[in-house]
Short mmCIF file of C-alpha atoms and ligand atoms in Angstrom, two decimals:
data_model
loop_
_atom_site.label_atom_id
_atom_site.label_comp_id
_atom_site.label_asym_id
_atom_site.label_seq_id
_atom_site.Cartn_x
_atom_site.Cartn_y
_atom_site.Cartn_z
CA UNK B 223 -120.14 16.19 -47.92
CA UNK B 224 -117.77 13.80 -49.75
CA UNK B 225 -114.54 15.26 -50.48
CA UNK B 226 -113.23 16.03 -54.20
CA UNK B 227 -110.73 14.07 -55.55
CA UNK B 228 -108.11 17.23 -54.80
CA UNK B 229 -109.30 17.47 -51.15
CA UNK B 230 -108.84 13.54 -50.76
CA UNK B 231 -104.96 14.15 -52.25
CA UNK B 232 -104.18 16.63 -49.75
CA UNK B 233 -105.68 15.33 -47.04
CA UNK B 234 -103.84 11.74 -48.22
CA UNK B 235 -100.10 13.84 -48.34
CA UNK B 236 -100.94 15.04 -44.96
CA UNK B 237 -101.83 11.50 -43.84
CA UNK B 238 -97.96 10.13 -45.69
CA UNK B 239 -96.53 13.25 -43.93
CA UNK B 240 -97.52 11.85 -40.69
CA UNK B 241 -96.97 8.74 -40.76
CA UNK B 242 -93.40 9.23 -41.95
CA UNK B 243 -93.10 12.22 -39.47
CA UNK B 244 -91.55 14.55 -42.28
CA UNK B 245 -90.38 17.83 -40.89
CA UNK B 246 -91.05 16.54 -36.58
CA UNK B 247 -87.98 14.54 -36.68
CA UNK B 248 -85.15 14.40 -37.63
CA UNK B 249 -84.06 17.97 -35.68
CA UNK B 250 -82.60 20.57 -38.19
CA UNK B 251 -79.32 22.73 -37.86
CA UNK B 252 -75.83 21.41 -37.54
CA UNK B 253 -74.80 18.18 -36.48
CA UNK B 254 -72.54 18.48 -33.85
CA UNK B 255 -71.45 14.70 -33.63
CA UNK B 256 -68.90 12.83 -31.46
CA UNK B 257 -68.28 8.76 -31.84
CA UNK B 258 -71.17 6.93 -30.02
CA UNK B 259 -69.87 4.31 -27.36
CA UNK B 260 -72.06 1.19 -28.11
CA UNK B 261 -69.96 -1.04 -25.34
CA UNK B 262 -66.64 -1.17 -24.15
CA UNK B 263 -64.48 -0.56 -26.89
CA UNK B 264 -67.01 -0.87 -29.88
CA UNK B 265 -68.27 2.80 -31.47
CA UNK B 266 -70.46 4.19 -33.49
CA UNK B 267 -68.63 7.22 -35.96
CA UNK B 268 -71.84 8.20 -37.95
CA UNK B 269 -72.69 11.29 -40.14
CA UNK B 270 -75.49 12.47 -41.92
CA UNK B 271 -76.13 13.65 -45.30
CA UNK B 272 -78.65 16.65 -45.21
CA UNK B 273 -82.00 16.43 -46.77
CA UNK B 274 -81.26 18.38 -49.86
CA UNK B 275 -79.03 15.16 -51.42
CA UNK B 276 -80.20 13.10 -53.63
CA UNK B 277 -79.03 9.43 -52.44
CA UNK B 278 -77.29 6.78 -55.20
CA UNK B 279 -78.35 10.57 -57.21
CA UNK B 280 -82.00 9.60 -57.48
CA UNK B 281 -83.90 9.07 -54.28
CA UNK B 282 -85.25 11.79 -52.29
CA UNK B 283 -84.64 12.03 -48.63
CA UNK B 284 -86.73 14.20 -47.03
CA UNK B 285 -85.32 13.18 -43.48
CA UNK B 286 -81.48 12.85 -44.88
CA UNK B 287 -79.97 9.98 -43.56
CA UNK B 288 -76.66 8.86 -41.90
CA UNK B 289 -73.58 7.09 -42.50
CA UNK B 290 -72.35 4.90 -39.73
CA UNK B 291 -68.63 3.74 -39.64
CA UNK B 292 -67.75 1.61 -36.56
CA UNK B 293 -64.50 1.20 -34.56
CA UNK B 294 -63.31 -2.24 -32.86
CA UNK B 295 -60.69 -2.07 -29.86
CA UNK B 296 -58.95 -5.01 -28.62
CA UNK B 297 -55.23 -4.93 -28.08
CA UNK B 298 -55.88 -4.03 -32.11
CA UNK B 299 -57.74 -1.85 -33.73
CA UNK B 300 -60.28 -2.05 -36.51
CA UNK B 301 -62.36 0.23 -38.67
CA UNK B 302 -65.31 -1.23 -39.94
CA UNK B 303 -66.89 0.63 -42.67
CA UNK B 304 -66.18 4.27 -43.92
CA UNK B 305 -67.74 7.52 -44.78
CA UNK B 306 -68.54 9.18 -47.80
CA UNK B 307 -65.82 11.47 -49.21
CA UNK B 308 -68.33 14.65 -49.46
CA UNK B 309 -68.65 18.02 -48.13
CA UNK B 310 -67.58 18.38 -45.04
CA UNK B 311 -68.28 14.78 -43.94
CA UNK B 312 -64.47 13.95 -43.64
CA UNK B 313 -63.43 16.68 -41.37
CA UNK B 314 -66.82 15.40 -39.26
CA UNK B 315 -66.00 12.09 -39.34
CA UNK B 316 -61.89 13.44 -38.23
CA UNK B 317 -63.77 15.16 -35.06
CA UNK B 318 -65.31 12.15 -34.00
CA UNK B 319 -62.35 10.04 -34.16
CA UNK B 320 -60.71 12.64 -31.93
CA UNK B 321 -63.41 12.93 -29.34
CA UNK B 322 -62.06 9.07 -28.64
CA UNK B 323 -58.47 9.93 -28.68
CA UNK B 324 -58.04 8.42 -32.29
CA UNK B 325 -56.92 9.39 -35.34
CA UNK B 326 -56.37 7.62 -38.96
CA UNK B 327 -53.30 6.26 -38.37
CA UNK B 328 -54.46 4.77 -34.84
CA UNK B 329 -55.76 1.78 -36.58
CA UNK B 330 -54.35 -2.18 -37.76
CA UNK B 331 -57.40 -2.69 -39.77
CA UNK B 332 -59.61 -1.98 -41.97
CA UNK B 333 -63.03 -3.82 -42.65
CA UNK B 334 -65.02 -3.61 -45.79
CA UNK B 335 -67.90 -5.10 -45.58
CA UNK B 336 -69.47 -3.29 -48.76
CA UNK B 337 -67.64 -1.14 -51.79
CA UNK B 338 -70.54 1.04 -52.18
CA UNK B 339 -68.79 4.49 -52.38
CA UNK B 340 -70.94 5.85 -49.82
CA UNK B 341 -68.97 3.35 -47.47
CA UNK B 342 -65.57 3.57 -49.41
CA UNK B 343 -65.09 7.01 -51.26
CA UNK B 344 -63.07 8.44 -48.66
CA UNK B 345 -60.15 5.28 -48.40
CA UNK B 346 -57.69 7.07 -50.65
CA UNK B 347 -57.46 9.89 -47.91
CA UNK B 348 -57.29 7.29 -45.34
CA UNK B 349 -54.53 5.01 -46.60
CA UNK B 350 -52.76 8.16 -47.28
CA UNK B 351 -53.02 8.94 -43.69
CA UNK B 352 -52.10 5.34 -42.92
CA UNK B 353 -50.27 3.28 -45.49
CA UNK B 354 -50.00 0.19 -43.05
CA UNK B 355 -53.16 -0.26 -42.56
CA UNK B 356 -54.82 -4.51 -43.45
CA UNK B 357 -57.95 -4.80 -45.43
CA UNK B 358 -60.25 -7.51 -44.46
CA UNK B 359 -62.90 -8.34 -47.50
CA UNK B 360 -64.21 -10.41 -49.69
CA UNK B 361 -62.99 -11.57 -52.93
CA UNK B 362 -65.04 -9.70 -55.28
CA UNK B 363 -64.61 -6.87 -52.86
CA UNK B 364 -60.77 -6.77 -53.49
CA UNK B 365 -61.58 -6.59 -57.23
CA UNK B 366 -64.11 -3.40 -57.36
CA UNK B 367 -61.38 -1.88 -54.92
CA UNK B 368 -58.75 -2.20 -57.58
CA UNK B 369 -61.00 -0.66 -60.03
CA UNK B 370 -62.38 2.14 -58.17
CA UNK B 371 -59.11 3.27 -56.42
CA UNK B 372 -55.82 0.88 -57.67
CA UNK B 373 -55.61 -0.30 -54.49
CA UNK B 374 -54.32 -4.03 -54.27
CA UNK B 375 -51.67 -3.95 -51.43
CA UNK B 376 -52.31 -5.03 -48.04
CA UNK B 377 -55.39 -6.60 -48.75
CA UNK B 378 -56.63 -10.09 -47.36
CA UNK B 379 -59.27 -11.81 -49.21
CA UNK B 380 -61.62 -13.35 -46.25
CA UNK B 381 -63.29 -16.81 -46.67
CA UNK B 382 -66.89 -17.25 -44.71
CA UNK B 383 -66.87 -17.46 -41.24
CA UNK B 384 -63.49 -16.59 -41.21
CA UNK B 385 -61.96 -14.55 -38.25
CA UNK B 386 -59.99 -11.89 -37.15
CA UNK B 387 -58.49 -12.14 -33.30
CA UNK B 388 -58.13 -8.56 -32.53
CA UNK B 389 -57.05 -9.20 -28.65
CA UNK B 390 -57.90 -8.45 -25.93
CA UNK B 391 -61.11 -10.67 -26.48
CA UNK B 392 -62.42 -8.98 -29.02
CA UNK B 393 -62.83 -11.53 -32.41
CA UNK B 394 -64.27 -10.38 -35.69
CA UNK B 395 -65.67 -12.71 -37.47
CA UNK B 396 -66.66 -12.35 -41.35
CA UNK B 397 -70.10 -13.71 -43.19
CA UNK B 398 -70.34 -13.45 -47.08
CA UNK B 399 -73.70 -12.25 -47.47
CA UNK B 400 -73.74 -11.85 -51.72
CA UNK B 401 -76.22 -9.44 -53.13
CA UNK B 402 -77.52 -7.35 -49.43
CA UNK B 403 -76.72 -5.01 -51.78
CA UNK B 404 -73.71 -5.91 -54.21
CA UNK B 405 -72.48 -9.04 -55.00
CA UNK B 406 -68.87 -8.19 -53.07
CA UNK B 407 -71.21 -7.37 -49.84
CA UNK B 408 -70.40 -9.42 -46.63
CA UNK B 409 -71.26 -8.69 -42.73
CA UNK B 410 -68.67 -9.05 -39.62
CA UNK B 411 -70.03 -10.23 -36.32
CA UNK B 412 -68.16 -9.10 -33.41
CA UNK B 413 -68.36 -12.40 -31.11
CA UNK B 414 -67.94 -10.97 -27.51
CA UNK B 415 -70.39 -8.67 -27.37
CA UNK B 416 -72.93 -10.17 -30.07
CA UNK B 417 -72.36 -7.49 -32.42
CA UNK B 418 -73.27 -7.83 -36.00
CA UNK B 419 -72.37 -4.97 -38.60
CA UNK B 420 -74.60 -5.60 -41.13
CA UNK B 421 -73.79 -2.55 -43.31
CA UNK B 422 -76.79 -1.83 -46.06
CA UNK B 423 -78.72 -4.40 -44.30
CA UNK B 424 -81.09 -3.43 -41.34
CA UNK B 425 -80.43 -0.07 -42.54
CA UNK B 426 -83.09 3.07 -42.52
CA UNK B 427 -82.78 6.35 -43.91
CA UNK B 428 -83.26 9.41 -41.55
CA UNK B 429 -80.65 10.91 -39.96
CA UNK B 430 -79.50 10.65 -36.32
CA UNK B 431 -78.43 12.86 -34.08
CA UNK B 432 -78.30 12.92 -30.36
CA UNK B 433 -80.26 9.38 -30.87
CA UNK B 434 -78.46 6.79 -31.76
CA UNK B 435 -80.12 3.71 -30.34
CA UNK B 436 -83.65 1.96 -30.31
CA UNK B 437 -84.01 1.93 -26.85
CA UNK B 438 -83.69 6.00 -26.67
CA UNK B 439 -86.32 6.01 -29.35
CA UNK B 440 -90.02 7.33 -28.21
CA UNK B 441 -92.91 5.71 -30.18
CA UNK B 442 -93.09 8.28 -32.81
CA UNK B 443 -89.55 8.11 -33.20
CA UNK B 444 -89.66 4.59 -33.50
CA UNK B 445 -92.70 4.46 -35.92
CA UNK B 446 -90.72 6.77 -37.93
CA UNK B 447 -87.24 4.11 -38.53
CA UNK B 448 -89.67 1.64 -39.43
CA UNK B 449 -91.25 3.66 -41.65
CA UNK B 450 -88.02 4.76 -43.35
CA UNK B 451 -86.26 1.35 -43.16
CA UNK B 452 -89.22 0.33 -45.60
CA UNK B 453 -88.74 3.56 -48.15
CA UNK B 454 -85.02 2.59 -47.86
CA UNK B 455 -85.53 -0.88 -48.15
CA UNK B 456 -87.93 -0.32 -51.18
CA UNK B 457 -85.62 1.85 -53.04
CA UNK B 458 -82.56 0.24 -52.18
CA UNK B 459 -82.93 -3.31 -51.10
CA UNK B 460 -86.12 -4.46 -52.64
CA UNK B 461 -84.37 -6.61 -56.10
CA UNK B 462 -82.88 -8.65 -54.09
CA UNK B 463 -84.93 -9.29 -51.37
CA UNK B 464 -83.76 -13.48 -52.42
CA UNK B 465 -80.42 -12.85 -50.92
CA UNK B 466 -81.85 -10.89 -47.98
CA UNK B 467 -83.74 -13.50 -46.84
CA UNK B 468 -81.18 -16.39 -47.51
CA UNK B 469 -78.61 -13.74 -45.51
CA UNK B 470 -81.09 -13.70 -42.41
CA UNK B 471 -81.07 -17.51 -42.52
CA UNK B 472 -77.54 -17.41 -42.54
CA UNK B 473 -77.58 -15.63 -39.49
CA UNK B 474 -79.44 -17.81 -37.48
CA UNK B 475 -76.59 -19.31 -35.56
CA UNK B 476 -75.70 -16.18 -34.14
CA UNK B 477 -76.03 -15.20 -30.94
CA UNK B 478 -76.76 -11.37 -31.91
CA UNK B 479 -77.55 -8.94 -29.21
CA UNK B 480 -76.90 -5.94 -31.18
CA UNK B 481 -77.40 -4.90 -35.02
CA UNK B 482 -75.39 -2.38 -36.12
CA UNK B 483 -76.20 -1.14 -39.72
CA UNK B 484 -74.39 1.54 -41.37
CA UNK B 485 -77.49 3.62 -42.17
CA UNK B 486 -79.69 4.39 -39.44
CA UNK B 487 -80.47 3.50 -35.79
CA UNK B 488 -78.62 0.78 -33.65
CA UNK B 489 -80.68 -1.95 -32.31
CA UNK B 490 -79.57 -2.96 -29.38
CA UNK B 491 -83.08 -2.91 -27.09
CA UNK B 492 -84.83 -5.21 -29.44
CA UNK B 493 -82.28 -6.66 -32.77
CA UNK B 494 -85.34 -8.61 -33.65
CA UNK B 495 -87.54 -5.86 -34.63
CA UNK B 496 -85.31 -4.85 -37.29
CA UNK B 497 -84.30 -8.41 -38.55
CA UNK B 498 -88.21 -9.27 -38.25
CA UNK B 499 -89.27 -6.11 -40.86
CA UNK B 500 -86.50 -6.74 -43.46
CA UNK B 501 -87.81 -10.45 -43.32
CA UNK B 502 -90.74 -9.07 -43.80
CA UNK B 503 -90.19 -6.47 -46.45
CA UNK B 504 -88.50 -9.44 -48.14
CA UNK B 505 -91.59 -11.45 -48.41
CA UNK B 506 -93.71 -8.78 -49.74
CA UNK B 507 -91.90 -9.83 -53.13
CA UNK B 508 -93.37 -13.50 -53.92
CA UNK B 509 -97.05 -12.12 -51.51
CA UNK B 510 -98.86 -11.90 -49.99
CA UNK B 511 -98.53 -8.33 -48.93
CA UNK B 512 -100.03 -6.16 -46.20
CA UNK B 513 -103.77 -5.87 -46.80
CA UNK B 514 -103.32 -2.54 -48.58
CA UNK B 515 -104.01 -1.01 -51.60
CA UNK B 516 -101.95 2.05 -53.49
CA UNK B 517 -103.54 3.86 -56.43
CA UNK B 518 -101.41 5.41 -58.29
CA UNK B 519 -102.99 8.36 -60.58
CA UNK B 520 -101.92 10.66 -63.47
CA UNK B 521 -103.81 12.98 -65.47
CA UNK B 522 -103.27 15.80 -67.86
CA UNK B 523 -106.99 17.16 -68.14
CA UNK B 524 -108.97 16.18 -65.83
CA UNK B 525 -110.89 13.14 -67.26
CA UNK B 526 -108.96 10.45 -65.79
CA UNK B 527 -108.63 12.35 -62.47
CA UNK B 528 -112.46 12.28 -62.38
CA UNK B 529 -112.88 8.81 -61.56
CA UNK B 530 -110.37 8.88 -58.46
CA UNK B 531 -113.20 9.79 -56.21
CA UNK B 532 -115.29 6.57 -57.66
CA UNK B 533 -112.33 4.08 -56.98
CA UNK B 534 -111.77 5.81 -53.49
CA UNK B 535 -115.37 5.39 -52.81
CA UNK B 536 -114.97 1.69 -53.69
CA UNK B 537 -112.03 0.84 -51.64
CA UNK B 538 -113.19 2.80 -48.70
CA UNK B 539 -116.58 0.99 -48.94
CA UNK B 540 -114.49 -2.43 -48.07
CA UNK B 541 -112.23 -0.57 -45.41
CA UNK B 542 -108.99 -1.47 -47.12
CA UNK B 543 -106.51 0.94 -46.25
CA UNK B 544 -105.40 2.97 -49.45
CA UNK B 545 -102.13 5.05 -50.26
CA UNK B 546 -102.79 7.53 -52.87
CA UNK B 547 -100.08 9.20 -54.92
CA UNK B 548 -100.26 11.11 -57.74
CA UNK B 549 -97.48 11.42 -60.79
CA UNK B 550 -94.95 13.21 -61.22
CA UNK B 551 -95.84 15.13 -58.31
CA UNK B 552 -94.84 12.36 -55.98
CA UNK B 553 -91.08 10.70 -57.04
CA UNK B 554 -91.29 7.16 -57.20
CA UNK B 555 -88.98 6.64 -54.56
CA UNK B 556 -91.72 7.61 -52.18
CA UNK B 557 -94.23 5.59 -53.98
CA UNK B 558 -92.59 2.89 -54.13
CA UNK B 559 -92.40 2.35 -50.18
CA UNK B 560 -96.51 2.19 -50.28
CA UNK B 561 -96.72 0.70 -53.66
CA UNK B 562 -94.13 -2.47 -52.24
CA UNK B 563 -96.00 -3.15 -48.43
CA UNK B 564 -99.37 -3.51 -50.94
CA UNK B 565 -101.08 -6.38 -52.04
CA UNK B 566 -103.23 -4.00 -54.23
CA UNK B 567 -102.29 -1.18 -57.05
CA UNK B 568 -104.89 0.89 -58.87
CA UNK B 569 -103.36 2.73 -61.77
CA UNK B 570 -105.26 5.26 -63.25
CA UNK B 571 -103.60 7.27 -66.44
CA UNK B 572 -104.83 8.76 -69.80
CA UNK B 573 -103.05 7.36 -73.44
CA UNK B 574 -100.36 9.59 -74.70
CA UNK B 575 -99.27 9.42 -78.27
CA UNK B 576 -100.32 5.72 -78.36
CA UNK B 577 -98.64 4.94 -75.34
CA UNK B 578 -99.31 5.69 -71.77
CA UNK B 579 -98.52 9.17 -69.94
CA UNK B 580 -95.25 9.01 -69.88
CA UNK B 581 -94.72 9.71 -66.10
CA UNK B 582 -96.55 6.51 -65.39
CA UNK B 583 -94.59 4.94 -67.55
CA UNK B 584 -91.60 5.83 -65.38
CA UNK B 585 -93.08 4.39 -62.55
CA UNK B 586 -93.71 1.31 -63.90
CA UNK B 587 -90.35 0.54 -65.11
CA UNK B 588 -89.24 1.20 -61.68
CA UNK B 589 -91.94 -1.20 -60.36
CA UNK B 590 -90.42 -3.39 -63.22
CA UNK B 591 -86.16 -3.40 -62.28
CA UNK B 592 -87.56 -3.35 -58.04
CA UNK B 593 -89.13 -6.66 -58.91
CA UNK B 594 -92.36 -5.50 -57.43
CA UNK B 595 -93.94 -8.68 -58.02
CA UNK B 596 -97.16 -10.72 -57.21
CA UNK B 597 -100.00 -7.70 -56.83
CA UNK B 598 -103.48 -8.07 -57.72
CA UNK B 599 -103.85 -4.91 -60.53
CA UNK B 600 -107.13 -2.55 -61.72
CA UNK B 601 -105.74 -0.15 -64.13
CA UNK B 602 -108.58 2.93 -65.21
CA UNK B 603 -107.85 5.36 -67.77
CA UNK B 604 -108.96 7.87 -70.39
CA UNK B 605 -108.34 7.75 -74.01
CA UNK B 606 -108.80 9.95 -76.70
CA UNK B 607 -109.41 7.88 -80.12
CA UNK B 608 -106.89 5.17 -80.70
CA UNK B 609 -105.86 4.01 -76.59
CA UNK B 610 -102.83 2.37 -76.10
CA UNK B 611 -102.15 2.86 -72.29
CA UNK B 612 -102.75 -0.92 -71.69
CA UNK B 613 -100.87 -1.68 -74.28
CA UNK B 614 -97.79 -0.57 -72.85
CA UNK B 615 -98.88 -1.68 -69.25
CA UNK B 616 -98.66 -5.46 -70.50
CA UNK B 617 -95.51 -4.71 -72.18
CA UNK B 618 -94.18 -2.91 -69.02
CA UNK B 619 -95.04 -5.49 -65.95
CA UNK B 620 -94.83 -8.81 -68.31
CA UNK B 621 -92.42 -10.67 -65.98
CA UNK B 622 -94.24 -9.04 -62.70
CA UNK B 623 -96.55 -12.21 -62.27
CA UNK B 624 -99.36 -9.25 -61.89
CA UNK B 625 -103.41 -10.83 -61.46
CA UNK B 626 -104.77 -8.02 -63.58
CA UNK B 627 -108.83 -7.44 -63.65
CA UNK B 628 -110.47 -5.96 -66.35
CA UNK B 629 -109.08 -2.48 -66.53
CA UNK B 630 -111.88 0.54 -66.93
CA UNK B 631 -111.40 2.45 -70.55
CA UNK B 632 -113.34 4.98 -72.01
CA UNK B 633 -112.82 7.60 -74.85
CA UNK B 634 -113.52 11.31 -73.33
CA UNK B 635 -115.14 12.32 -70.29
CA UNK B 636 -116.25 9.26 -68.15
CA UNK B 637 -120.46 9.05 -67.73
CA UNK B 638 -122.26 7.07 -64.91
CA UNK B 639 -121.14 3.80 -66.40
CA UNK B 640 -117.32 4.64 -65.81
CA UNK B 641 -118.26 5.74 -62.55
CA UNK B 642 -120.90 2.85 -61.25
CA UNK B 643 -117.76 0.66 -62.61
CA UNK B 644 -114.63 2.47 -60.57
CA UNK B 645 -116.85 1.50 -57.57
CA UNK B 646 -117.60 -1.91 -58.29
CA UNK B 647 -114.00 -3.22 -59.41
CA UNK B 648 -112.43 -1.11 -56.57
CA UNK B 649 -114.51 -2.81 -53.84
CA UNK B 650 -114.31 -5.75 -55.78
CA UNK B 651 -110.52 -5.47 -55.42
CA UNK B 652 -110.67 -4.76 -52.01
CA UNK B 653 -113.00 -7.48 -50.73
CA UNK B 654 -109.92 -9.79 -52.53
CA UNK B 655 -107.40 -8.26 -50.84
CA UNK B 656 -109.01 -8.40 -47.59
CA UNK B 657 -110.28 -12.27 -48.18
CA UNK B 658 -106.70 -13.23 -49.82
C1 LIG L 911 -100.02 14.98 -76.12
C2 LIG L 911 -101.20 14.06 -76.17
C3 LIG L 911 -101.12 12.86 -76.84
C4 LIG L 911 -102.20 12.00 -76.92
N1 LIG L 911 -102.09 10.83 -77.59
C5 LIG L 911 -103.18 10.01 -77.67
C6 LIG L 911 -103.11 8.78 -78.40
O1 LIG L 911 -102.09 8.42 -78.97
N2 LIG L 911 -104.20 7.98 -78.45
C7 LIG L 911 -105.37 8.32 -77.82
O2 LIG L 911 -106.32 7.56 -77.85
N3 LIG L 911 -105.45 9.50 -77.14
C8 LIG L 911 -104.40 10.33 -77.06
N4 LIG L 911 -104.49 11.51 -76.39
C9 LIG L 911 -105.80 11.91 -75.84
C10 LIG L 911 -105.90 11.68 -74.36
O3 LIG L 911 -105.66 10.33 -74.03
C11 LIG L 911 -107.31 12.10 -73.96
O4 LIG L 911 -107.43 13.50 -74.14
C12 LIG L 911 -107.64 11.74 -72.51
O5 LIG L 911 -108.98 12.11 -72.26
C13 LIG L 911 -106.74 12.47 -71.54
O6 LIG L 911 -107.06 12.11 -70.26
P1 LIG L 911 -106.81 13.12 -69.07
O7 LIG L 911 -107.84 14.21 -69.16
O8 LIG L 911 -106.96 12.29 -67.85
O9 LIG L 911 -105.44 13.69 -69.24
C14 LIG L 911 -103.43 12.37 -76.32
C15 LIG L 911 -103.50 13.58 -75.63
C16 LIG L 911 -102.41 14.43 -75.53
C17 LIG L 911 -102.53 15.71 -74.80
FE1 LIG L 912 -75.10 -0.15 -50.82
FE1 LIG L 913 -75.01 2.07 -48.05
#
């Protein structure tokens, strides 16, 4: 019996459910966190912002996701990155500190690699605590932190591969890494031990809790930081996926034996892994991407919807993988995870008031500012009298360098044409993306 088009969206959620292991992990209830000792002297401080919050106030995150601030100890000590000033996050972030016999005003330094407020919203409170304290970053750095929080004193701007001896053989040394994510962003490698704190690089949503590292990871664990590094990349990373991969070349020279992002998992069993996907993710932008198609769907009723099960068919016929999502059920900060690994998008959505459904629309221009370039495009859709659905489309995705085929439009209900089409240009798609 082939499945209706509903059947095939539930059964495709539950499939996306799975594979990003939504609800098994991460484990619910309090977080009960101390500082993680990553080797001797270097910690992790993370915490985790709960499922319910909204991150940058726009993408959902089902599995949450932490906040890692590190501490350096040499004969000095540095911070390297701070927490967000929310909830209860900075008396969390005091306990840890105190499980290793350190408080505020314990440290010489302070290291900004990034002013992002989740990283820096909580340095008021701590130069309160500690008005003594250096800052270490970058030029453009210095200037956001004036703007966001007057700060100007005891600030050193750093220069690129500058370092910081902190005794006791522990050396800091600091990379300007523009653009992974702002332009003030750089990364500080800590020499002796090969530790590189990359900040929003190498970073994953998900939170983490009793698991800190790779190597404590089992294979569904694991499956699921790759899986979430991608929906974090692809929200977060993705428009400037240039300066990602010229900050990976950049890092060449260094002898790194662990990364140490400020969202996520450390990666200490196997760095590569993690430098090796955001290389990857990176080249999704300019193609060719995974062998995979995402369709993409809206419909208000019905008669669009009834020619999902034709381009399923189609795809399926070629044994292309597919991601199916439909709008605005599904935020675009999930699709967007599916709709970036892809070298394939179907769109499917009905004309509205001589435009497209607006929903879609939405999408789009999120596909637009990700720079979710290069794809190979069928676009299907009902129309009423006048269409205008591919009108806007073009408009839309002008600068995406998208290979369009000939979209499938119809006025009304779709007959056996429609259909005996959806199948064709799907598998016709699909054979491409397999071949390409
Ligand atoms: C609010 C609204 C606005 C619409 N505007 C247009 C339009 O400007 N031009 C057009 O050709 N059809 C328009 N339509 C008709 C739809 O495109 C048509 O009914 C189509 O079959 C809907 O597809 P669906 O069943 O997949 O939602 C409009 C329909 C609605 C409900
Ligand atoms: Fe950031
Ligand atoms: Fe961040």
């Amino acid at each position: 019996m082939p499945l209706s088009t509903m059947q095939r969206f539930i059964r495709t959620c539950k499939q996306a459910n799975a594979a990003t292991c939504f609800n098994a992990y991460p484990p619910k209830g309090r977080f009960n966190m101390k500082a993680v000792q990553i080797s001797d002297g270097i910690y992790c401080l993370p915490v985790n912002l709960e499922s319910y919050q909204l991150f940058e106030g726009m993408w959902p995150m089902p599995n949450g996701i932490s906040i890692n601030s590190y501490v350096v100890q040499g004969e000095k000590t540095a911070l390297i990155d701070l927490i967000e000033d929310i909830n209860d996050k900075p008396a969390e972030f005091q306990s840890e500190l105190q499980s290793i016999d350190l408080t505020p005003k314990s440290f010489d330094y302070l290291i900004i690699n990034h002013m992002e407020p989740d990283h820096t919203s909580w340095i008021p409170t701590l130069i309160k605590e500690n008005p003594a304290i250096e800052i270490y970053l970058t030029k453009k750095a210095a200037a956001v932190l004036n703007s966001f929080f007057s700060i100007t004193e005891h600030t050193h701007i750093i220069k690129d591969g500058d370092t910081l001896d902190l005794g006791g053989g522990k050396v800091l040394q600091f990379f300007e890494t523009p653009n992974i994510h702002w332009p003030e962003t750089m990364m500080t490698f800590e020499q002796s031990s090969g530790t590189l704190f990359s900040c929003d690089a190498f970073g994953a949503y998900g939170t983490v809790n009793d698991i800190y590292f790779d190597d404590q990871l089992s294979k569904e664990q694991h499956d699921f930081f790759h899986q979430e590094a991608l929906r974090y990349y692809a929200n977060i990373v993705a428009s400037f996926s240039t300066f990602v991969n010229k900050g990976i070349a950049r890092l060449d020279d260094l002898d790194i034996k662990v990364i140490a992002p400020s969202h996520g998992i450390i990666w200490r069993e196997n760095p590569k892994a993690i430098i090796d996907d955001y290389h990857r993710f990176a080249s999704y932008m300019n193609g060719p991407a995974e062998k995979e198609i995402t369709l993409i769907w809206a419909s208000m009723y019905g008669n669009t919807a009834k020619l999902v099960d034709s381009i399923i068919k189609g795809v399926e016929s070629e044994d292309v993988p597919l991601h199916v999502h439909r709008v605005p059920d599904e935020h675009v900060g999930i699709i967007l995870a599916s709709a970036w690994k892809s070298s394939g998008l179907i769109l499917g959505m009905p004309t509205y008031e001589y435009e497209m459904f607006p929903p879609m629309s939405w999408v789009l221009d999120m596909f637009r500012r990700k720079k979710l370039w290069n794809k190979k495009v069928l676009r299907f859709g009902s129309a009423g009298w006048s269409g205008g659905a591919q009108r806007e489309l073009d408009r839309i995705t002008e600068k995406n360098k998208w290979e369009f085929m000939e979209p499938i439009e119809w006025f009304g209900a779709a007959g056996q044409e429609q259909h005996d089409l959806a199948v064709q240009r799907a598998a016709e798609l699909a054979r491409t993306i397999k071949e390409g």
